[in-house]
Amino acid sequence: MSSTLPPFSRRSLIKTGSVGLLTAAAGPAFGAPGPSPLDVGRVEGGRVTFDNWRGAADRPSSPPPAPLPPGQRVGFAIVGLGRLSLEQVLPAFAECRQARPVALVSGSPEKARLVAAQHGIKPSSVYDYGSWDRIAEDPEIQAVYVVLPNGLHRDAVLRAAGAGKHVLCEKPMANSSAEAREMIAACEAARVKLMIAYRCQYEPYNRETIRRVRSGELGSARFIEATNTQVMGPADQWRFKRALAGGGALPDIGLYGLNTARAITGEEPVEVFARIFSPDGDARYREVEESVSFMLRFPSGVIATCSSSYGAHESKDLRVRLERGWIDLENAFAYEGQQMRLGRRDGKAENIGMLRLEQQNQFALEIDHMAACVRENRIPRTPGQEGLQDHLLMEALYESARGGTPVTLDRVAERDATRGPEPEQG
Ligand code: NAD
């Protein structure tokens, strides 16, 4: 044993209970004053709590995360080990409080074995696409997260529902509204939950934008402007194949503007208009579109203008213009880097301020919301109906682009007609 150890023995540490451990380790051992209750904190309602150590002028620090013990978290099987799964979804589980990854489904055994080992998933819980119906026999798996190319979502959701598992499915929900309806019906018949992974509806800055617009503090909204562009690489990827992608920039990234405009207003558009463009001679755009620009007119008068492209430098911004101010959310649709600015009158001056929120992983918030809905038998904020509505609207947008004229839609009176209750605070 090292001679530099402080003068209390390891045995005395082991003998003390968990609360006593803090006191014994920190206090008299060094002849220093004992810790104050402010610094030790306390266990309250199953979580460690500290009183605020900062002055009233500063923001209090966030409470420590309070994850459930692993055995109480909802076990997820991740279907598809591509970029989103490996770069965002699996790492986000480390920040989840109510969810944990317990199984993988992949067509690449070597990759799946490695990823399972990296994330503490048992080798026996790795399935291939031929055999993954066997997840029905694994009670550790309560939910399935479908992270496959869009054209494979329908079959995967039907198989997960057939195995009696709840489903979180990536956006866009499917390739068409017909497929989306089948997926909803299958999950209803199997009595399992279906949530579409609209992460921005769980992301704190997007939620703050929605809250501020709906609060009326800046008057009523007039315009929503959304841009989601990126430059695509080689042709040999599923996003350029209609059977796997369903479309081009519109369902992949234009969807963010469409879904966000609906989520901000809580309304459904009564008229839509779209223009689509693909460069001549670029073989990548034989089956899907490169660029789309569209307008949505909502019953309250709000007009949303959205642009999306696979051929314009990365830009993922949102702006809402209201009677008495504007909200500008840079990187609104990105994984990170959100910056919110608000403009409003301040006497004779124009006050332009930045709002900085606590940093939170939006994928972890989204996955935890699904887990909470499973644990508490609640309807997710973004259920299958939310995905179906976007497909109906995208079909209207394609129809408008084909005909070169606006398409009129039935008026929906109810607000948030396709959504479940608000998510819990992050
Ligand atoms: P990806 O190409 O990186 O991964 C797709 C995975 O599916 C790969 O591991 C591939 O091997 C597997 N696969 C199985 N069968 C396949 C087939 N027939 N063809 C092609 N691949 C097949 O794609 P990704 O970027 O991870 O996207 C997966 C899903 O996630 C898509 O629905 C996409 O729209 C969605 N997505 C969502 C976000 C978000 O921010 N929420 C971001 C990116 C992608």
Tab-separated table of C-alpha atoms and ligand atoms in Angstrom:
chain	number	residue	atom	x	y	z
A	1	MET	CA	0.000	0.000	0.000
A	2	SER	CA	1.309	3.450	-0.857
A	3	SER	CA	2.851	5.447	1.991
A	4	THR	CA	1.201	8.592	0.635
A	5	LEU	CA	-2.279	7.418	1.581
A	6	PRO	CA	-4.044	9.762	4.012
A	7	PRO	CA	-4.347	8.556	7.603
A	8	PHE	CA	-7.593	6.611	7.303
A	9	SER	CA	-7.627	3.011	6.309
A	10	ARG	CA	-9.375	1.521	3.273
A	11	ARG	CA	-11.249	-0.760	5.693
A	12	SER	CA	-12.740	2.260	7.522
A	13	LEU	CA	-13.975	3.575	4.164
A	14	ILE	CA	-15.596	0.278	3.266
A	15	LYS	CA	-17.268	-0.029	6.662
A	16	THR	CA	-18.997	3.354	6.432
A	17	GLY	CA	-22.281	3.725	4.583
A	18	SER	CA	-22.484	5.769	1.394
A	19	VAL	CA	-23.523	8.999	3.126
A	20	GLY	CA	-21.000	8.556	5.940
A	21	LEU	CA	-18.315	7.855	3.377
A	22	LEU	CA	-18.364	11.447	2.174
A	23	THR	CA	-18.066	12.795	5.712
A	24	ALA	CA	-15.364	10.362	6.810
A	25	ALA	CA	-13.228	10.864	3.730
A	26	ALA	CA	-13.378	14.601	3.599
A	27	GLY	CA	-13.271	15.852	7.135
A	28	PRO	CA	-10.985	15.404	10.075
A	29	ALA	CA	-8.547	13.165	8.233
A	30	PHE	CA	-6.375	16.106	7.160
A	31	GLY	CA	-6.939	18.097	10.317
A	32	ALA	CA	-8.954	20.489	8.185
A	33	PRO	CA	-12.410	21.803	9.085
A	34	GLY	CA	-15.223	19.404	8.206
A	35	PRO	CA	-17.282	20.032	5.092
A	36	SER	CA	-20.415	22.136	5.321
A	37	PRO	CA	-23.821	20.680	4.433
A	38	LEU	CA	-23.779	23.113	1.461
A	39	ASP	CA	-20.804	21.248	-0.020
A	40	VAL	CA	-21.732	17.692	0.971
A	41	GLY	CA	-25.234	17.848	-0.504
A	42	ARG	CA	-27.910	15.353	0.392
A	43	VAL	CA	-29.927	12.492	-1.029
A	44	GLU	CA	-33.496	13.562	-1.670
A	45	GLY	CA	-36.184	11.772	-3.662
A	46	GLY	CA	-33.668	9.252	-4.950
A	47	ARG	CA	-31.223	11.839	-6.284
A	48	VAL	CA	-28.209	13.744	-4.994
A	49	THR	CA	-29.020	17.411	-4.493
A	50	PHE	CA	-26.757	20.365	-3.751
A	51	ASP	CA	-27.959	23.755	-2.583
A	52	ASN	CA	-27.055	26.672	-4.839
A	53	TRP	CA	-23.520	27.872	-4.082
A	54	ARG	CA	-23.718	30.824	-6.436
A	55	GLY	CA	-25.014	34.315	-5.790
A	56	ALA	CA	-28.474	35.333	-6.924
A	57	ALA	CA	-27.043	37.345	-9.830
A	58	ASP	CA	-25.611	34.226	-11.515
A	59	ARG	CA	-27.361	31.198	-12.978
A	60	PRO	CA	-27.429	28.255	-10.537
A	61	SER	CA	-25.430	25.230	-11.652
A	62	SER	CA	-27.440	22.340	-13.049
A	63	PRO	CA	-28.312	19.486	-10.688
A	64	PRO	CA	-26.212	16.344	-11.154
A	65	PRO	CA	-27.721	13.890	-13.630
A	66	ALA	CA	-29.803	11.254	-11.886
A	67	PRO	CA	-29.759	8.180	-14.092
A	68	LEU	CA	-31.917	5.247	-13.104
A	69	PRO	CA	-30.023	2.093	-12.150
A	70	PRO	CA	-29.323	0.245	-15.430
A	71	GLY	CA	-31.812	-2.538	-14.674
A	72	GLN	CA	-34.643	-0.014	-14.432
A	73	ARG	CA	-33.855	1.757	-17.708
A	74	VAL	CA	-35.705	0.887	-20.921
A	75	GLY	CA	-33.555	-1.485	-22.992
A	76	PHE	CA	-33.202	-0.527	-26.675
A	77	ALA	CA	-32.136	-2.608	-29.656
A	78	ILE	CA	-30.474	-0.412	-32.285
A	79	VAL	CA	-31.271	-1.541	-35.837
A	80	GLY	CA	-28.662	-0.367	-38.366
A	81	LEU	CA	-25.098	0.539	-37.463
A	82	GLY	CA	-24.412	3.378	-39.880
A	83	ARG	CA	-23.114	6.847	-39.245
A	84	LEU	CA	-26.024	8.208	-37.222
A	85	SER	CA	-26.060	5.175	-34.915
A	86	LEU	CA	-22.310	5.190	-34.304
A	87	GLU	CA	-21.646	8.929	-34.295
A	88	GLN	CA	-24.705	10.203	-32.397
A	89	VAL	CA	-27.181	7.616	-31.128
A	90	LEU	CA	-24.939	5.136	-29.296
A	91	PRO	CA	-22.762	7.857	-27.698
A	92	ALA	CA	-25.942	9.674	-26.577
A	93	PHE	CA	-27.043	6.663	-24.499
A	94	ALA	CA	-24.198	7.515	-22.116
A	95	GLU	CA	-26.137	10.686	-21.266
A	96	CYS	CA	-29.543	9.018	-21.058
A	97	ARG	CA	-31.167	8.639	-17.665
A	98	GLN	CA	-33.950	6.255	-18.554
A	99	ALA	CA	-32.632	4.292	-21.538
A	100	ARG	CA	-29.743	1.960	-22.302
A	101	PRO	CA	-28.614	0.034	-25.371
A	102	VAL	CA	-28.991	-3.719	-24.844
A	103	ALA	CA	-28.934	-5.194	-28.367
A	104	LEU	CA	-27.759	-4.479	-31.918
A	105	VAL	CA	-29.084	-5.536	-35.321
A	106	SER	CA	-26.615	-5.360	-38.186
A	107	GLY	CA	-25.693	-7.050	-41.456
A	108	SER	CA	-21.967	-6.711	-40.658
A	109	PRO	CA	-20.962	-9.247	-37.970
A	110	GLU	CA	-17.442	-7.895	-37.501
A	111	LYS	CA	-18.654	-4.310	-37.049
A	112	ALA	CA	-21.503	-5.401	-34.774
A	113	ARG	CA	-19.168	-7.457	-32.530
A	114	LEU	CA	-16.804	-4.514	-32.150
A	115	VAL	CA	-19.568	-1.982	-31.455
A	116	ALA	CA	-21.234	-4.357	-28.970
A	117	ALA	CA	-17.982	-4.694	-27.054
A	118	GLN	CA	-17.468	-0.920	-27.081
A	119	HIS	CA	-20.898	-0.325	-25.556
A	120	GLY	CA	-21.056	-3.221	-23.113
A	121	ILE	CA	-23.631	-5.176	-25.129
A	122	LYS	CA	-23.522	-8.980	-24.755
A	123	PRO	CA	-22.369	-10.906	-27.887
A	124	SER	CA	-25.563	-12.972	-27.582
A	125	SER	CA	-27.599	-9.782	-28.037
A	126	VAL	CA	-26.199	-9.090	-31.508
A	127	TYR	CA	-28.655	-10.069	-34.272
A	128	ASP	CA	-28.496	-10.061	-38.052
A	129	TYR	CA	-31.270	-8.987	-40.409
A	130	GLY	CA	-32.293	-12.590	-41.072
A	131	SER	CA	-32.831	-13.520	-37.448
A	132	TRP	CA	-33.766	-10.413	-35.535
A	133	ASP	CA	-37.406	-11.457	-35.057
A	134	ARG	CA	-35.879	-13.493	-32.214
A	135	ILE	CA	-35.747	-10.280	-30.175
A	136	ALA	CA	-39.335	-11.209	-29.236
A	137	GLU	CA	-37.812	-13.773	-26.847
A	138	ASP	CA	-35.503	-11.258	-25.141
A	139	PRO	CA	-37.290	-9.453	-22.285
A	140	GLU	CA	-34.307	-7.095	-21.840
A	141	ILE	CA	-35.312	-5.451	-25.129
A	142	GLN	CA	-38.345	-3.240	-24.606
A	143	ALA	CA	-37.890	-0.859	-27.531
A	144	VAL	CA	-36.292	-0.823	-30.972
A	145	TYR	CA	-34.589	2.228	-32.494
A	146	VAL	CA	-34.761	1.993	-36.313
A	147	VAL	CA	-31.791	3.823	-37.875
A	148	LEU	CA	-31.849	2.356	-41.387
A	149	PRO	CA	-32.249	4.035	-44.797
A	150	ASN	CA	-35.765	5.509	-45.106
A	151	GLY	CA	-37.027	2.879	-47.559
A	152	LEU	CA	-36.367	0.152	-44.980
A	153	HIS	CA	-38.198	1.835	-42.079
A	154	ARG	CA	-41.609	0.342	-42.869
A	155	ASP	CA	-40.434	-3.291	-42.815
A	156	ALA	CA	-38.283	-2.738	-39.722
A	157	VAL	CA	-41.117	-1.093	-37.787
A	158	LEU	CA	-43.526	-3.883	-38.764
A	159	ARG	CA	-41.020	-6.495	-37.597
A	160	ALA	CA	-40.356	-4.702	-34.304
A	161	ALA	CA	-44.102	-4.349	-33.648
A	162	GLY	CA	-44.551	-8.025	-34.597
A	163	ALA	CA	-42.012	-8.874	-31.911
A	164	GLY	CA	-44.066	-6.884	-29.404
A	165	LYS	CA	-41.492	-4.095	-28.983
A	166	HIS	CA	-42.083	-0.328	-28.806
A	167	VAL	CA	-40.521	1.569	-31.720
A	168	LEU	CA	-38.530	4.756	-32.114
A	169	CYS	CA	-38.072	5.320	-35.867
A	170	GLU	CA	-35.753	7.782	-37.563
A	171	LYS	CA	-37.097	10.561	-39.777
A	172	PRO	CA	-38.399	10.671	-42.417
A	173	MET	CA	-40.828	8.074	-41.125
A	174	ALA	CA	-40.972	6.162	-44.423
A	175	ASN	CA	-41.014	6.632	-48.194
A	176	SER	CA	-44.703	7.575	-48.442
A	177	SER	CA	-47.866	8.338	-46.480
A	178	ALA	CA	-49.189	4.878	-47.425
A	179	GLU	CA	-46.225	3.230	-45.696
A	180	ALA	CA	-46.606	5.573	-42.716
A	181	ARG	CA	-50.239	4.505	-42.313
A	182	GLU	CA	-49.243	0.822	-42.381
A	183	MET	CA	-46.659	1.462	-39.663
A	184	ILE	CA	-49.166	3.252	-37.423
A	185	ALA	CA	-51.735	0.472	-37.922
A	186	ALA	CA	-49.167	-2.250	-37.135
A	187	CYS	CA	-48.082	-0.559	-33.905
A	188	GLU	CA	-51.674	0.040	-32.849
A	189	ALA	CA	-52.564	-3.605	-33.532
A	190	ALA	CA	-49.544	-4.768	-31.513
A	191	ARG	CA	-50.336	-2.227	-28.755
A	192	VAL	CA	-46.824	-0.798	-28.864
A	193	LYS	CA	-45.763	2.842	-28.980
A	194	LEU	CA	-44.429	4.420	-32.140
A	195	MET	CA	-42.372	7.595	-31.956
A	196	ILE	CA	-40.666	9.384	-34.862
A	197	ALA	CA	-37.227	10.751	-34.020
A	198	TYR	CA	-37.825	14.463	-34.610
A	199	ARG	CA	-34.890	15.407	-32.410
A	200	CYS	CA	-35.395	19.161	-32.858
A	201	GLN	CA	-38.686	18.974	-30.977
A	202	TYR	CA	-36.654	17.833	-27.951
A	203	GLU	CA	-33.679	20.199	-28.484
A	204	PRO	CA	-33.669	23.036	-25.922
A	205	TYR	CA	-33.147	26.018	-28.284
A	206	ASN	CA	-35.841	24.851	-30.691
A	207	ARG	CA	-38.146	24.313	-27.729
A	208	GLU	CA	-37.338	27.789	-26.408
A	209	THR	CA	-38.158	29.251	-29.837
A	210	ILE	CA	-41.513	27.453	-29.843
A	211	ARG	CA	-42.225	28.586	-26.277
A	212	ARG	CA	-41.397	32.231	-26.972
A	213	VAL	CA	-43.423	32.405	-30.181
A	214	ARG	CA	-46.419	30.767	-28.566
A	215	SER	CA	-46.171	32.949	-25.415
A	216	GLY	CA	-47.060	36.001	-27.500
A	217	GLU	CA	-44.365	38.110	-25.796
A	218	LEU	CA	-43.213	39.379	-29.214
A	219	GLY	CA	-46.701	39.659	-30.671
A	220	SER	CA	-47.968	37.259	-33.281
A	221	ALA	CA	-45.682	35.614	-35.793
A	222	ARG	CA	-45.750	36.650	-39.452
A	223	PHE	CA	-42.909	34.767	-41.142
A	224	ILE	CA	-40.855	31.668	-40.513
A	225	GLU	CA	-37.714	31.187	-42.607
A	226	ALA	CA	-35.864	27.888	-42.521
A	227	THR	CA	-32.768	26.820	-44.431
A	228	ASN	CA	-31.203	23.388	-44.381
A	229	THR	CA	-28.460	22.862	-46.930
A	230	GLN	CA	-25.378	20.672	-47.273
A	231	VAL	CA	-23.078	19.542	-50.057
A	232	MET	CA	-23.269	15.848	-50.934
A	233	GLY	CA	-20.387	13.622	-52.043
A	234	PRO	CA	-20.112	10.475	-54.193
A	235	ALA	CA	-23.048	8.949	-56.062
A	236	ASP	CA	-22.798	5.501	-54.522
A	237	GLN	CA	-24.891	6.062	-51.408
A	238	TRP	CA	-28.509	5.249	-50.558
A	239	ARG	CA	-29.569	8.912	-50.376
A	240	PHE	CA	-29.455	9.082	-54.203
A	241	LYS	CA	-31.595	5.953	-54.696
A	242	ARG	CA	-35.325	6.613	-54.726
A	243	ALA	CA	-36.264	3.141	-53.438
A	244	LEU	CA	-34.123	3.667	-50.333
A	245	ALA	CA	-34.491	7.427	-49.793
A	246	GLY	CA	-38.007	8.192	-51.051
A	247	GLY	CA	-36.779	11.514	-52.443
A	248	GLY	CA	-33.841	13.881	-52.242
A	249	ALA	CA	-33.224	17.032	-50.224
A	250	LEU	CA	-36.932	17.409	-49.303
A	251	PRO	CA	-37.503	14.279	-47.175
A	252	ASP	CA	-33.927	14.130	-45.894
A	253	ILE	CA	-33.226	17.700	-44.772
A	254	GLY	CA	-36.035	19.934	-46.066
A	255	LEU	CA	-38.227	18.007	-43.646
A	256	TYR	CA	-36.645	19.943	-40.756
A	257	GLY	CA	-38.069	23.262	-41.963
A	258	LEU	CA	-41.453	21.684	-42.653
A	259	ASN	CA	-41.687	19.967	-39.274
A	260	THR	CA	-40.322	22.965	-37.362
A	261	ALA	CA	-42.743	25.449	-38.958
A	262	ARG	CA	-45.608	23.132	-37.948
A	263	ALA	CA	-44.203	22.680	-34.441
A	264	ILE	CA	-43.763	26.435	-33.910
A	265	THR	CA	-47.275	27.395	-34.966
A	266	GLY	CA	-49.000	24.220	-33.749
A	267	GLU	CA	-51.071	24.646	-36.931
A	268	GLU	CA	-51.353	22.729	-40.196
A	269	PRO	CA	-50.836	24.522	-43.517
A	270	VAL	CA	-53.888	25.264	-45.673
A	271	GLU	CA	-51.848	25.936	-48.817
A	272	VAL	CA	-48.404	24.821	-50.003
A	273	PHE	CA	-46.255	25.699	-52.991
A	274	ALA	CA	-42.911	24.225	-54.063
A	275	ARG	CA	-40.228	24.543	-56.718
A	276	ILE	CA	-37.659	21.826	-57.289
A	277	PHE	CA	-34.340	21.969	-59.118
A	278	SER	CA	-31.629	19.468	-60.028
A	279	PRO	CA	-28.547	20.349	-62.096
A	280	ASP	CA	-28.512	18.966	-65.650
A	281	GLY	CA	-26.059	16.180	-66.282
A	282	ASP	CA	-25.370	15.323	-62.621
A	283	ALA	CA	-26.018	11.556	-62.516
A	284	ARG	CA	-26.613	11.685	-58.766
A	285	TYR	CA	-29.911	13.491	-59.366
A	286	ARG	CA	-31.471	11.065	-61.846
A	287	GLU	CA	-33.802	9.632	-59.186
A	288	VAL	CA	-34.029	12.303	-56.466
A	289	GLU	CA	-34.035	16.111	-56.344
A	290	GLU	CA	-31.048	18.225	-55.417
A	291	SER	CA	-32.813	21.407	-54.276
A	292	VAL	CA	-36.240	22.437	-53.114
A	293	SER	CA	-37.779	25.723	-52.043
A	294	PHE	CA	-41.280	25.800	-50.603
A	295	MET	CA	-43.876	27.963	-48.905
A	296	LEU	CA	-46.463	26.944	-46.353
A	297	ARG	CA	-49.437	29.180	-45.526
A	298	PHE	CA	-50.952	28.576	-42.084
A	299	PRO	CA	-54.540	29.502	-41.064
A	300	SER	CA	-53.343	32.245	-38.676
A	301	GLY	CA	-51.648	33.963	-41.628
A	302	VAL	CA	-48.093	32.852	-40.824
A	303	ILE	CA	-46.125	32.101	-43.984
A	304	ALA	CA	-43.133	29.779	-43.797
A	305	THR	CA	-40.479	29.895	-46.503
A	306	CYS	CA	-38.141	26.916	-46.488
A	307	SER	CA	-35.117	26.095	-48.629
A	308	SER	CA	-33.154	22.921	-48.772
A	309	SER	CA	-30.397	21.647	-50.994
A	310	TYR	CA	-27.784	18.936	-51.426
A	311	GLY	CA	-25.704	21.418	-53.433
A	312	ALA	CA	-25.304	24.502	-51.224
A	313	HIS	CA	-22.720	24.935	-48.460
A	314	GLU	CA	-23.849	23.744	-45.019
A	315	SER	CA	-26.339	26.116	-43.409
A	316	LYS	CA	-29.039	25.081	-40.953
A	317	ASP	CA	-30.763	28.211	-39.745
A	318	LEU	CA	-34.181	29.308	-38.576
A	319	ARG	CA	-35.674	32.780	-38.214
A	320	VAL	CA	-39.080	33.809	-36.937
A	321	ARG	CA	-40.279	37.359	-37.603
A	322	LEU	CA	-43.002	38.577	-35.273
A	323	GLU	CA	-44.921	41.832	-34.772
A	324	ARG	CA	-42.628	43.119	-32.035
A	325	GLY	CA	-39.359	41.337	-32.619
A	326	TRP	CA	-37.485	38.459	-34.210
A	327	ILE	CA	-35.847	35.240	-33.110
A	328	ASP	CA	-32.817	34.030	-34.993
A	329	LEU	CA	-31.608	30.480	-34.323
A	330	GLU	CA	-28.316	29.705	-35.999
A	331	ASN	CA	-27.589	25.974	-36.430
A	332	ALA	CA	-31.202	25.291	-35.480
A	333	PHE	CA	-31.150	21.918	-37.252
A	334	ALA	CA	-27.535	20.960	-36.507
A	335	TYR	CA	-26.420	18.473	-33.850
A	336	GLU	CA	-24.745	21.275	-31.880
A	337	GLY	CA	-23.684	24.921	-32.048
A	338	GLN	CA	-27.123	26.500	-31.640
A	339	GLN	CA	-26.923	30.278	-31.138
A	340	MET	CA	-30.080	32.207	-30.362
A	341	ARG	CA	-30.417	35.946	-30.899
A	342	LEU	CA	-33.495	37.988	-30.173
A	343	GLY	CA	-34.250	41.465	-31.505
A	344	ARG	CA	-36.817	43.861	-30.075
A	345	ARG	CA	-37.323	47.540	-29.405
A	346	ASP	CA	-35.851	49.054	-26.232
A	347	GLY	CA	-37.043	52.664	-26.094
A	348	LYS	CA	-35.257	54.440	-28.908
A	349	ALA	CA	-32.796	51.604	-29.289
A	350	GLU	CA	-32.986	48.213	-30.980
A	351	ASN	CA	-32.053	45.625	-28.367
A	352	ILE	CA	-30.328	42.575	-29.847
A	353	GLY	CA	-29.553	39.967	-27.257
A	354	MET	CA	-28.145	36.454	-27.135
A	355	LEU	CA	-29.764	33.761	-25.067
A	356	ARG	CA	-27.484	31.011	-23.795
A	357	LEU	CA	-29.164	27.850	-22.515
A	358	GLU	CA	-27.730	24.939	-20.614
A	359	GLN	CA	-25.923	22.505	-22.971
A	360	GLN	CA	-27.820	19.231	-23.398
A	361	ASN	CA	-27.507	16.341	-25.826
A	362	GLN	CA	-30.633	16.454	-28.007
A	363	PHE	CA	-30.378	12.764	-28.948
A	364	ALA	CA	-30.272	11.817	-25.256
A	365	LEU	CA	-33.324	14.009	-24.588
A	366	GLU	CA	-35.195	12.427	-27.499
A	367	ILE	CA	-34.330	8.831	-26.499
A	368	ASP	CA	-35.145	9.532	-22.844
A	369	HIS	CA	-38.525	10.940	-23.884
A	370	MET	CA	-39.323	7.678	-25.665
A	371	ALA	CA	-38.132	5.715	-22.623
A	372	ALA	CA	-40.276	7.845	-20.285
A	373	CYS	CA	-43.308	7.245	-22.518
A	374	VAL	CA	-42.682	3.490	-22.350
A	375	ARG	CA	-42.151	3.499	-18.578
A	376	GLU	CA	-45.162	5.721	-17.846
A	377	ASN	CA	-47.422	4.540	-20.672
A	378	ARG	CA	-47.640	7.999	-22.275
A	379	ILE	CA	-48.106	9.085	-25.908
A	380	PRO	CA	-44.844	10.480	-27.315
A	381	ARG	CA	-44.757	14.141	-28.356
A	382	THR	CA	-43.911	13.021	-31.911
A	383	PRO	CA	-45.923	9.831	-32.534
A	384	GLY	CA	-46.487	8.122	-35.886
A	385	GLN	CA	-49.244	10.627	-36.775
A	386	GLU	CA	-46.656	13.427	-36.717
A	387	GLY	CA	-44.570	11.562	-39.296
A	388	LEU	CA	-47.623	10.707	-41.403
A	389	GLN	CA	-48.665	14.381	-41.550
A	390	ASP	CA	-45.222	15.364	-42.869
A	391	HIS	CA	-45.504	12.698	-45.565
A	392	LEU	CA	-48.930	13.999	-46.624
A	393	LEU	CA	-47.491	17.517	-46.819
A	394	MET	CA	-44.378	16.391	-48.724
A	395	GLU	CA	-46.649	14.635	-51.218
A	396	ALA	CA	-48.590	17.904	-51.619
A	397	LEU	CA	-45.279	19.758	-52.107
A	398	TYR	CA	-44.159	17.324	-54.850
A	399	GLU	CA	-47.598	17.700	-56.489
A	400	SER	CA	-47.215	21.486	-56.405
A	401	ALA	CA	-43.721	21.290	-57.901
A	402	ARG	CA	-44.955	19.007	-60.692
A	403	GLY	CA	-47.924	21.229	-61.540
A	404	GLY	CA	-46.240	24.571	-60.905
A	405	THR	CA	-49.213	25.754	-58.847
A	406	PRO	CA	-50.112	25.964	-55.150
A	407	VAL	CA	-51.967	23.031	-53.588
A	408	THR	CA	-54.835	23.739	-51.186
A	409	LEU	CA	-55.330	21.535	-48.140
A	410	ASP	CA	-58.159	20.944	-45.683
A	411	ARG	CA	-58.162	23.173	-42.644
A	412	VAL	CA	-57.294	21.475	-39.336
A	413	ALA	CA	-58.863	23.366	-36.430
A	414	GLU	CA	-57.164	21.571	-33.549
A	415	ARG	CA	-53.727	22.788	-32.440
A	416	ASP	CA	-50.943	20.216	-32.152
A	417	ALA	CA	-53.400	17.788	-33.717
A	418	THR	CA	-50.755	15.154	-34.455
A	419	ARG	CA	-48.706	15.496	-31.254
A	420	GLY	CA	-48.712	13.949	-27.800
A	421	PRO	CA	-48.251	15.953	-24.592
A	422	GLU	CA	-45.263	18.314	-24.174
A	423	PRO	CA	-42.034	16.517	-23.262
A	424	GLU	CA	-40.851	16.730	-19.657
A	425	GLN	CA	-38.189	19.336	-18.826
A	426	GLY	CA	-34.739	18.065	-19.822
B	1	NAD	P1	-25.899	5.464	-43.100
B	1	NAD	O1	-25.783	5.203	-44.562
B	1	NAD	O2	-24.706	6.028	-42.425
B	1	NAD	O3	-26.294	4.126	-42.344
B	1	NAD	C1	-27.280	3.260	-42.812
B	1	NAD	C2	-27.025	1.871	-42.260
B	1	NAD	O4	-28.011	0.975	-42.786
B	1	NAD	C3	-25.649	1.317	-42.682
B	1	NAD	O5	-25.022	0.733	-41.564
B	1	NAD	C4	-25.999	0.254	-43.699
B	1	NAD	O6	-25.094	-0.815	-43.687
B	1	NAD	C5	-27.376	-0.202	-43.235
B	1	NAD	N1	-28.153	-0.818	-44.303
B	1	NAD	C6	-28.852	-1.936	-44.189
B	1	NAD	N2	-29.421	-2.254	-45.340
B	1	NAD	C7	-29.065	-1.331	-46.238
B	1	NAD	C8	-29.319	-1.123	-47.616
B	1	NAD	N3	-30.091	-1.970	-48.314
B	1	NAD	N4	-28.775	-0.043	-48.189
B	1	NAD	C9	-28.035	0.827	-47.498
B	1	NAD	N5	-27.744	0.676	-46.200
B	1	NAD	C10	-28.264	-0.401	-45.570
B	1	NAD	O7	-27.187	6.391	-42.904
B	1	NAD	P2	-27.517	7.288	-41.674
B	1	NAD	O8	-27.064	8.680	-41.957
B	1	NAD	O9	-27.082	6.656	-40.419
B	1	NAD	O10	-29.139	7.345	-41.772
B	1	NAD	C11	-29.950	6.321	-41.237
B	1	NAD	C12	-31.335	6.921	-40.926
B	1	NAD	O11	-31.201	7.957	-39.988
B	1	NAD	C13	-32.046	7.539	-42.123
B	1	NAD	O12	-33.425	7.346	-42.008
B	1	NAD	C14	-31.745	9.016	-42.003
B	1	NAD	O13	-32.716	9.865	-42.582
B	1	NAD	C15	-31.745	9.178	-40.495
B	1	NAD	N6	-30.883	10.282	-40.055
B	1	NAD	C16	-31.371	11.101	-39.113
B	1	NAD	C17	-30.594	12.132	-38.625
B	1	NAD	C18	-31.092	12.988	-37.514
B	1	NAD	O14	-30.474	13.987	-37.231
B	1	NAD	N7	-32.160	12.612	-36.848
B	1	NAD	C19	-29.315	12.341	-39.149
B	1	NAD	C20	-28.826	11.454	-40.109
B	1	NAD	C21	-29.623	10.418	-40.565
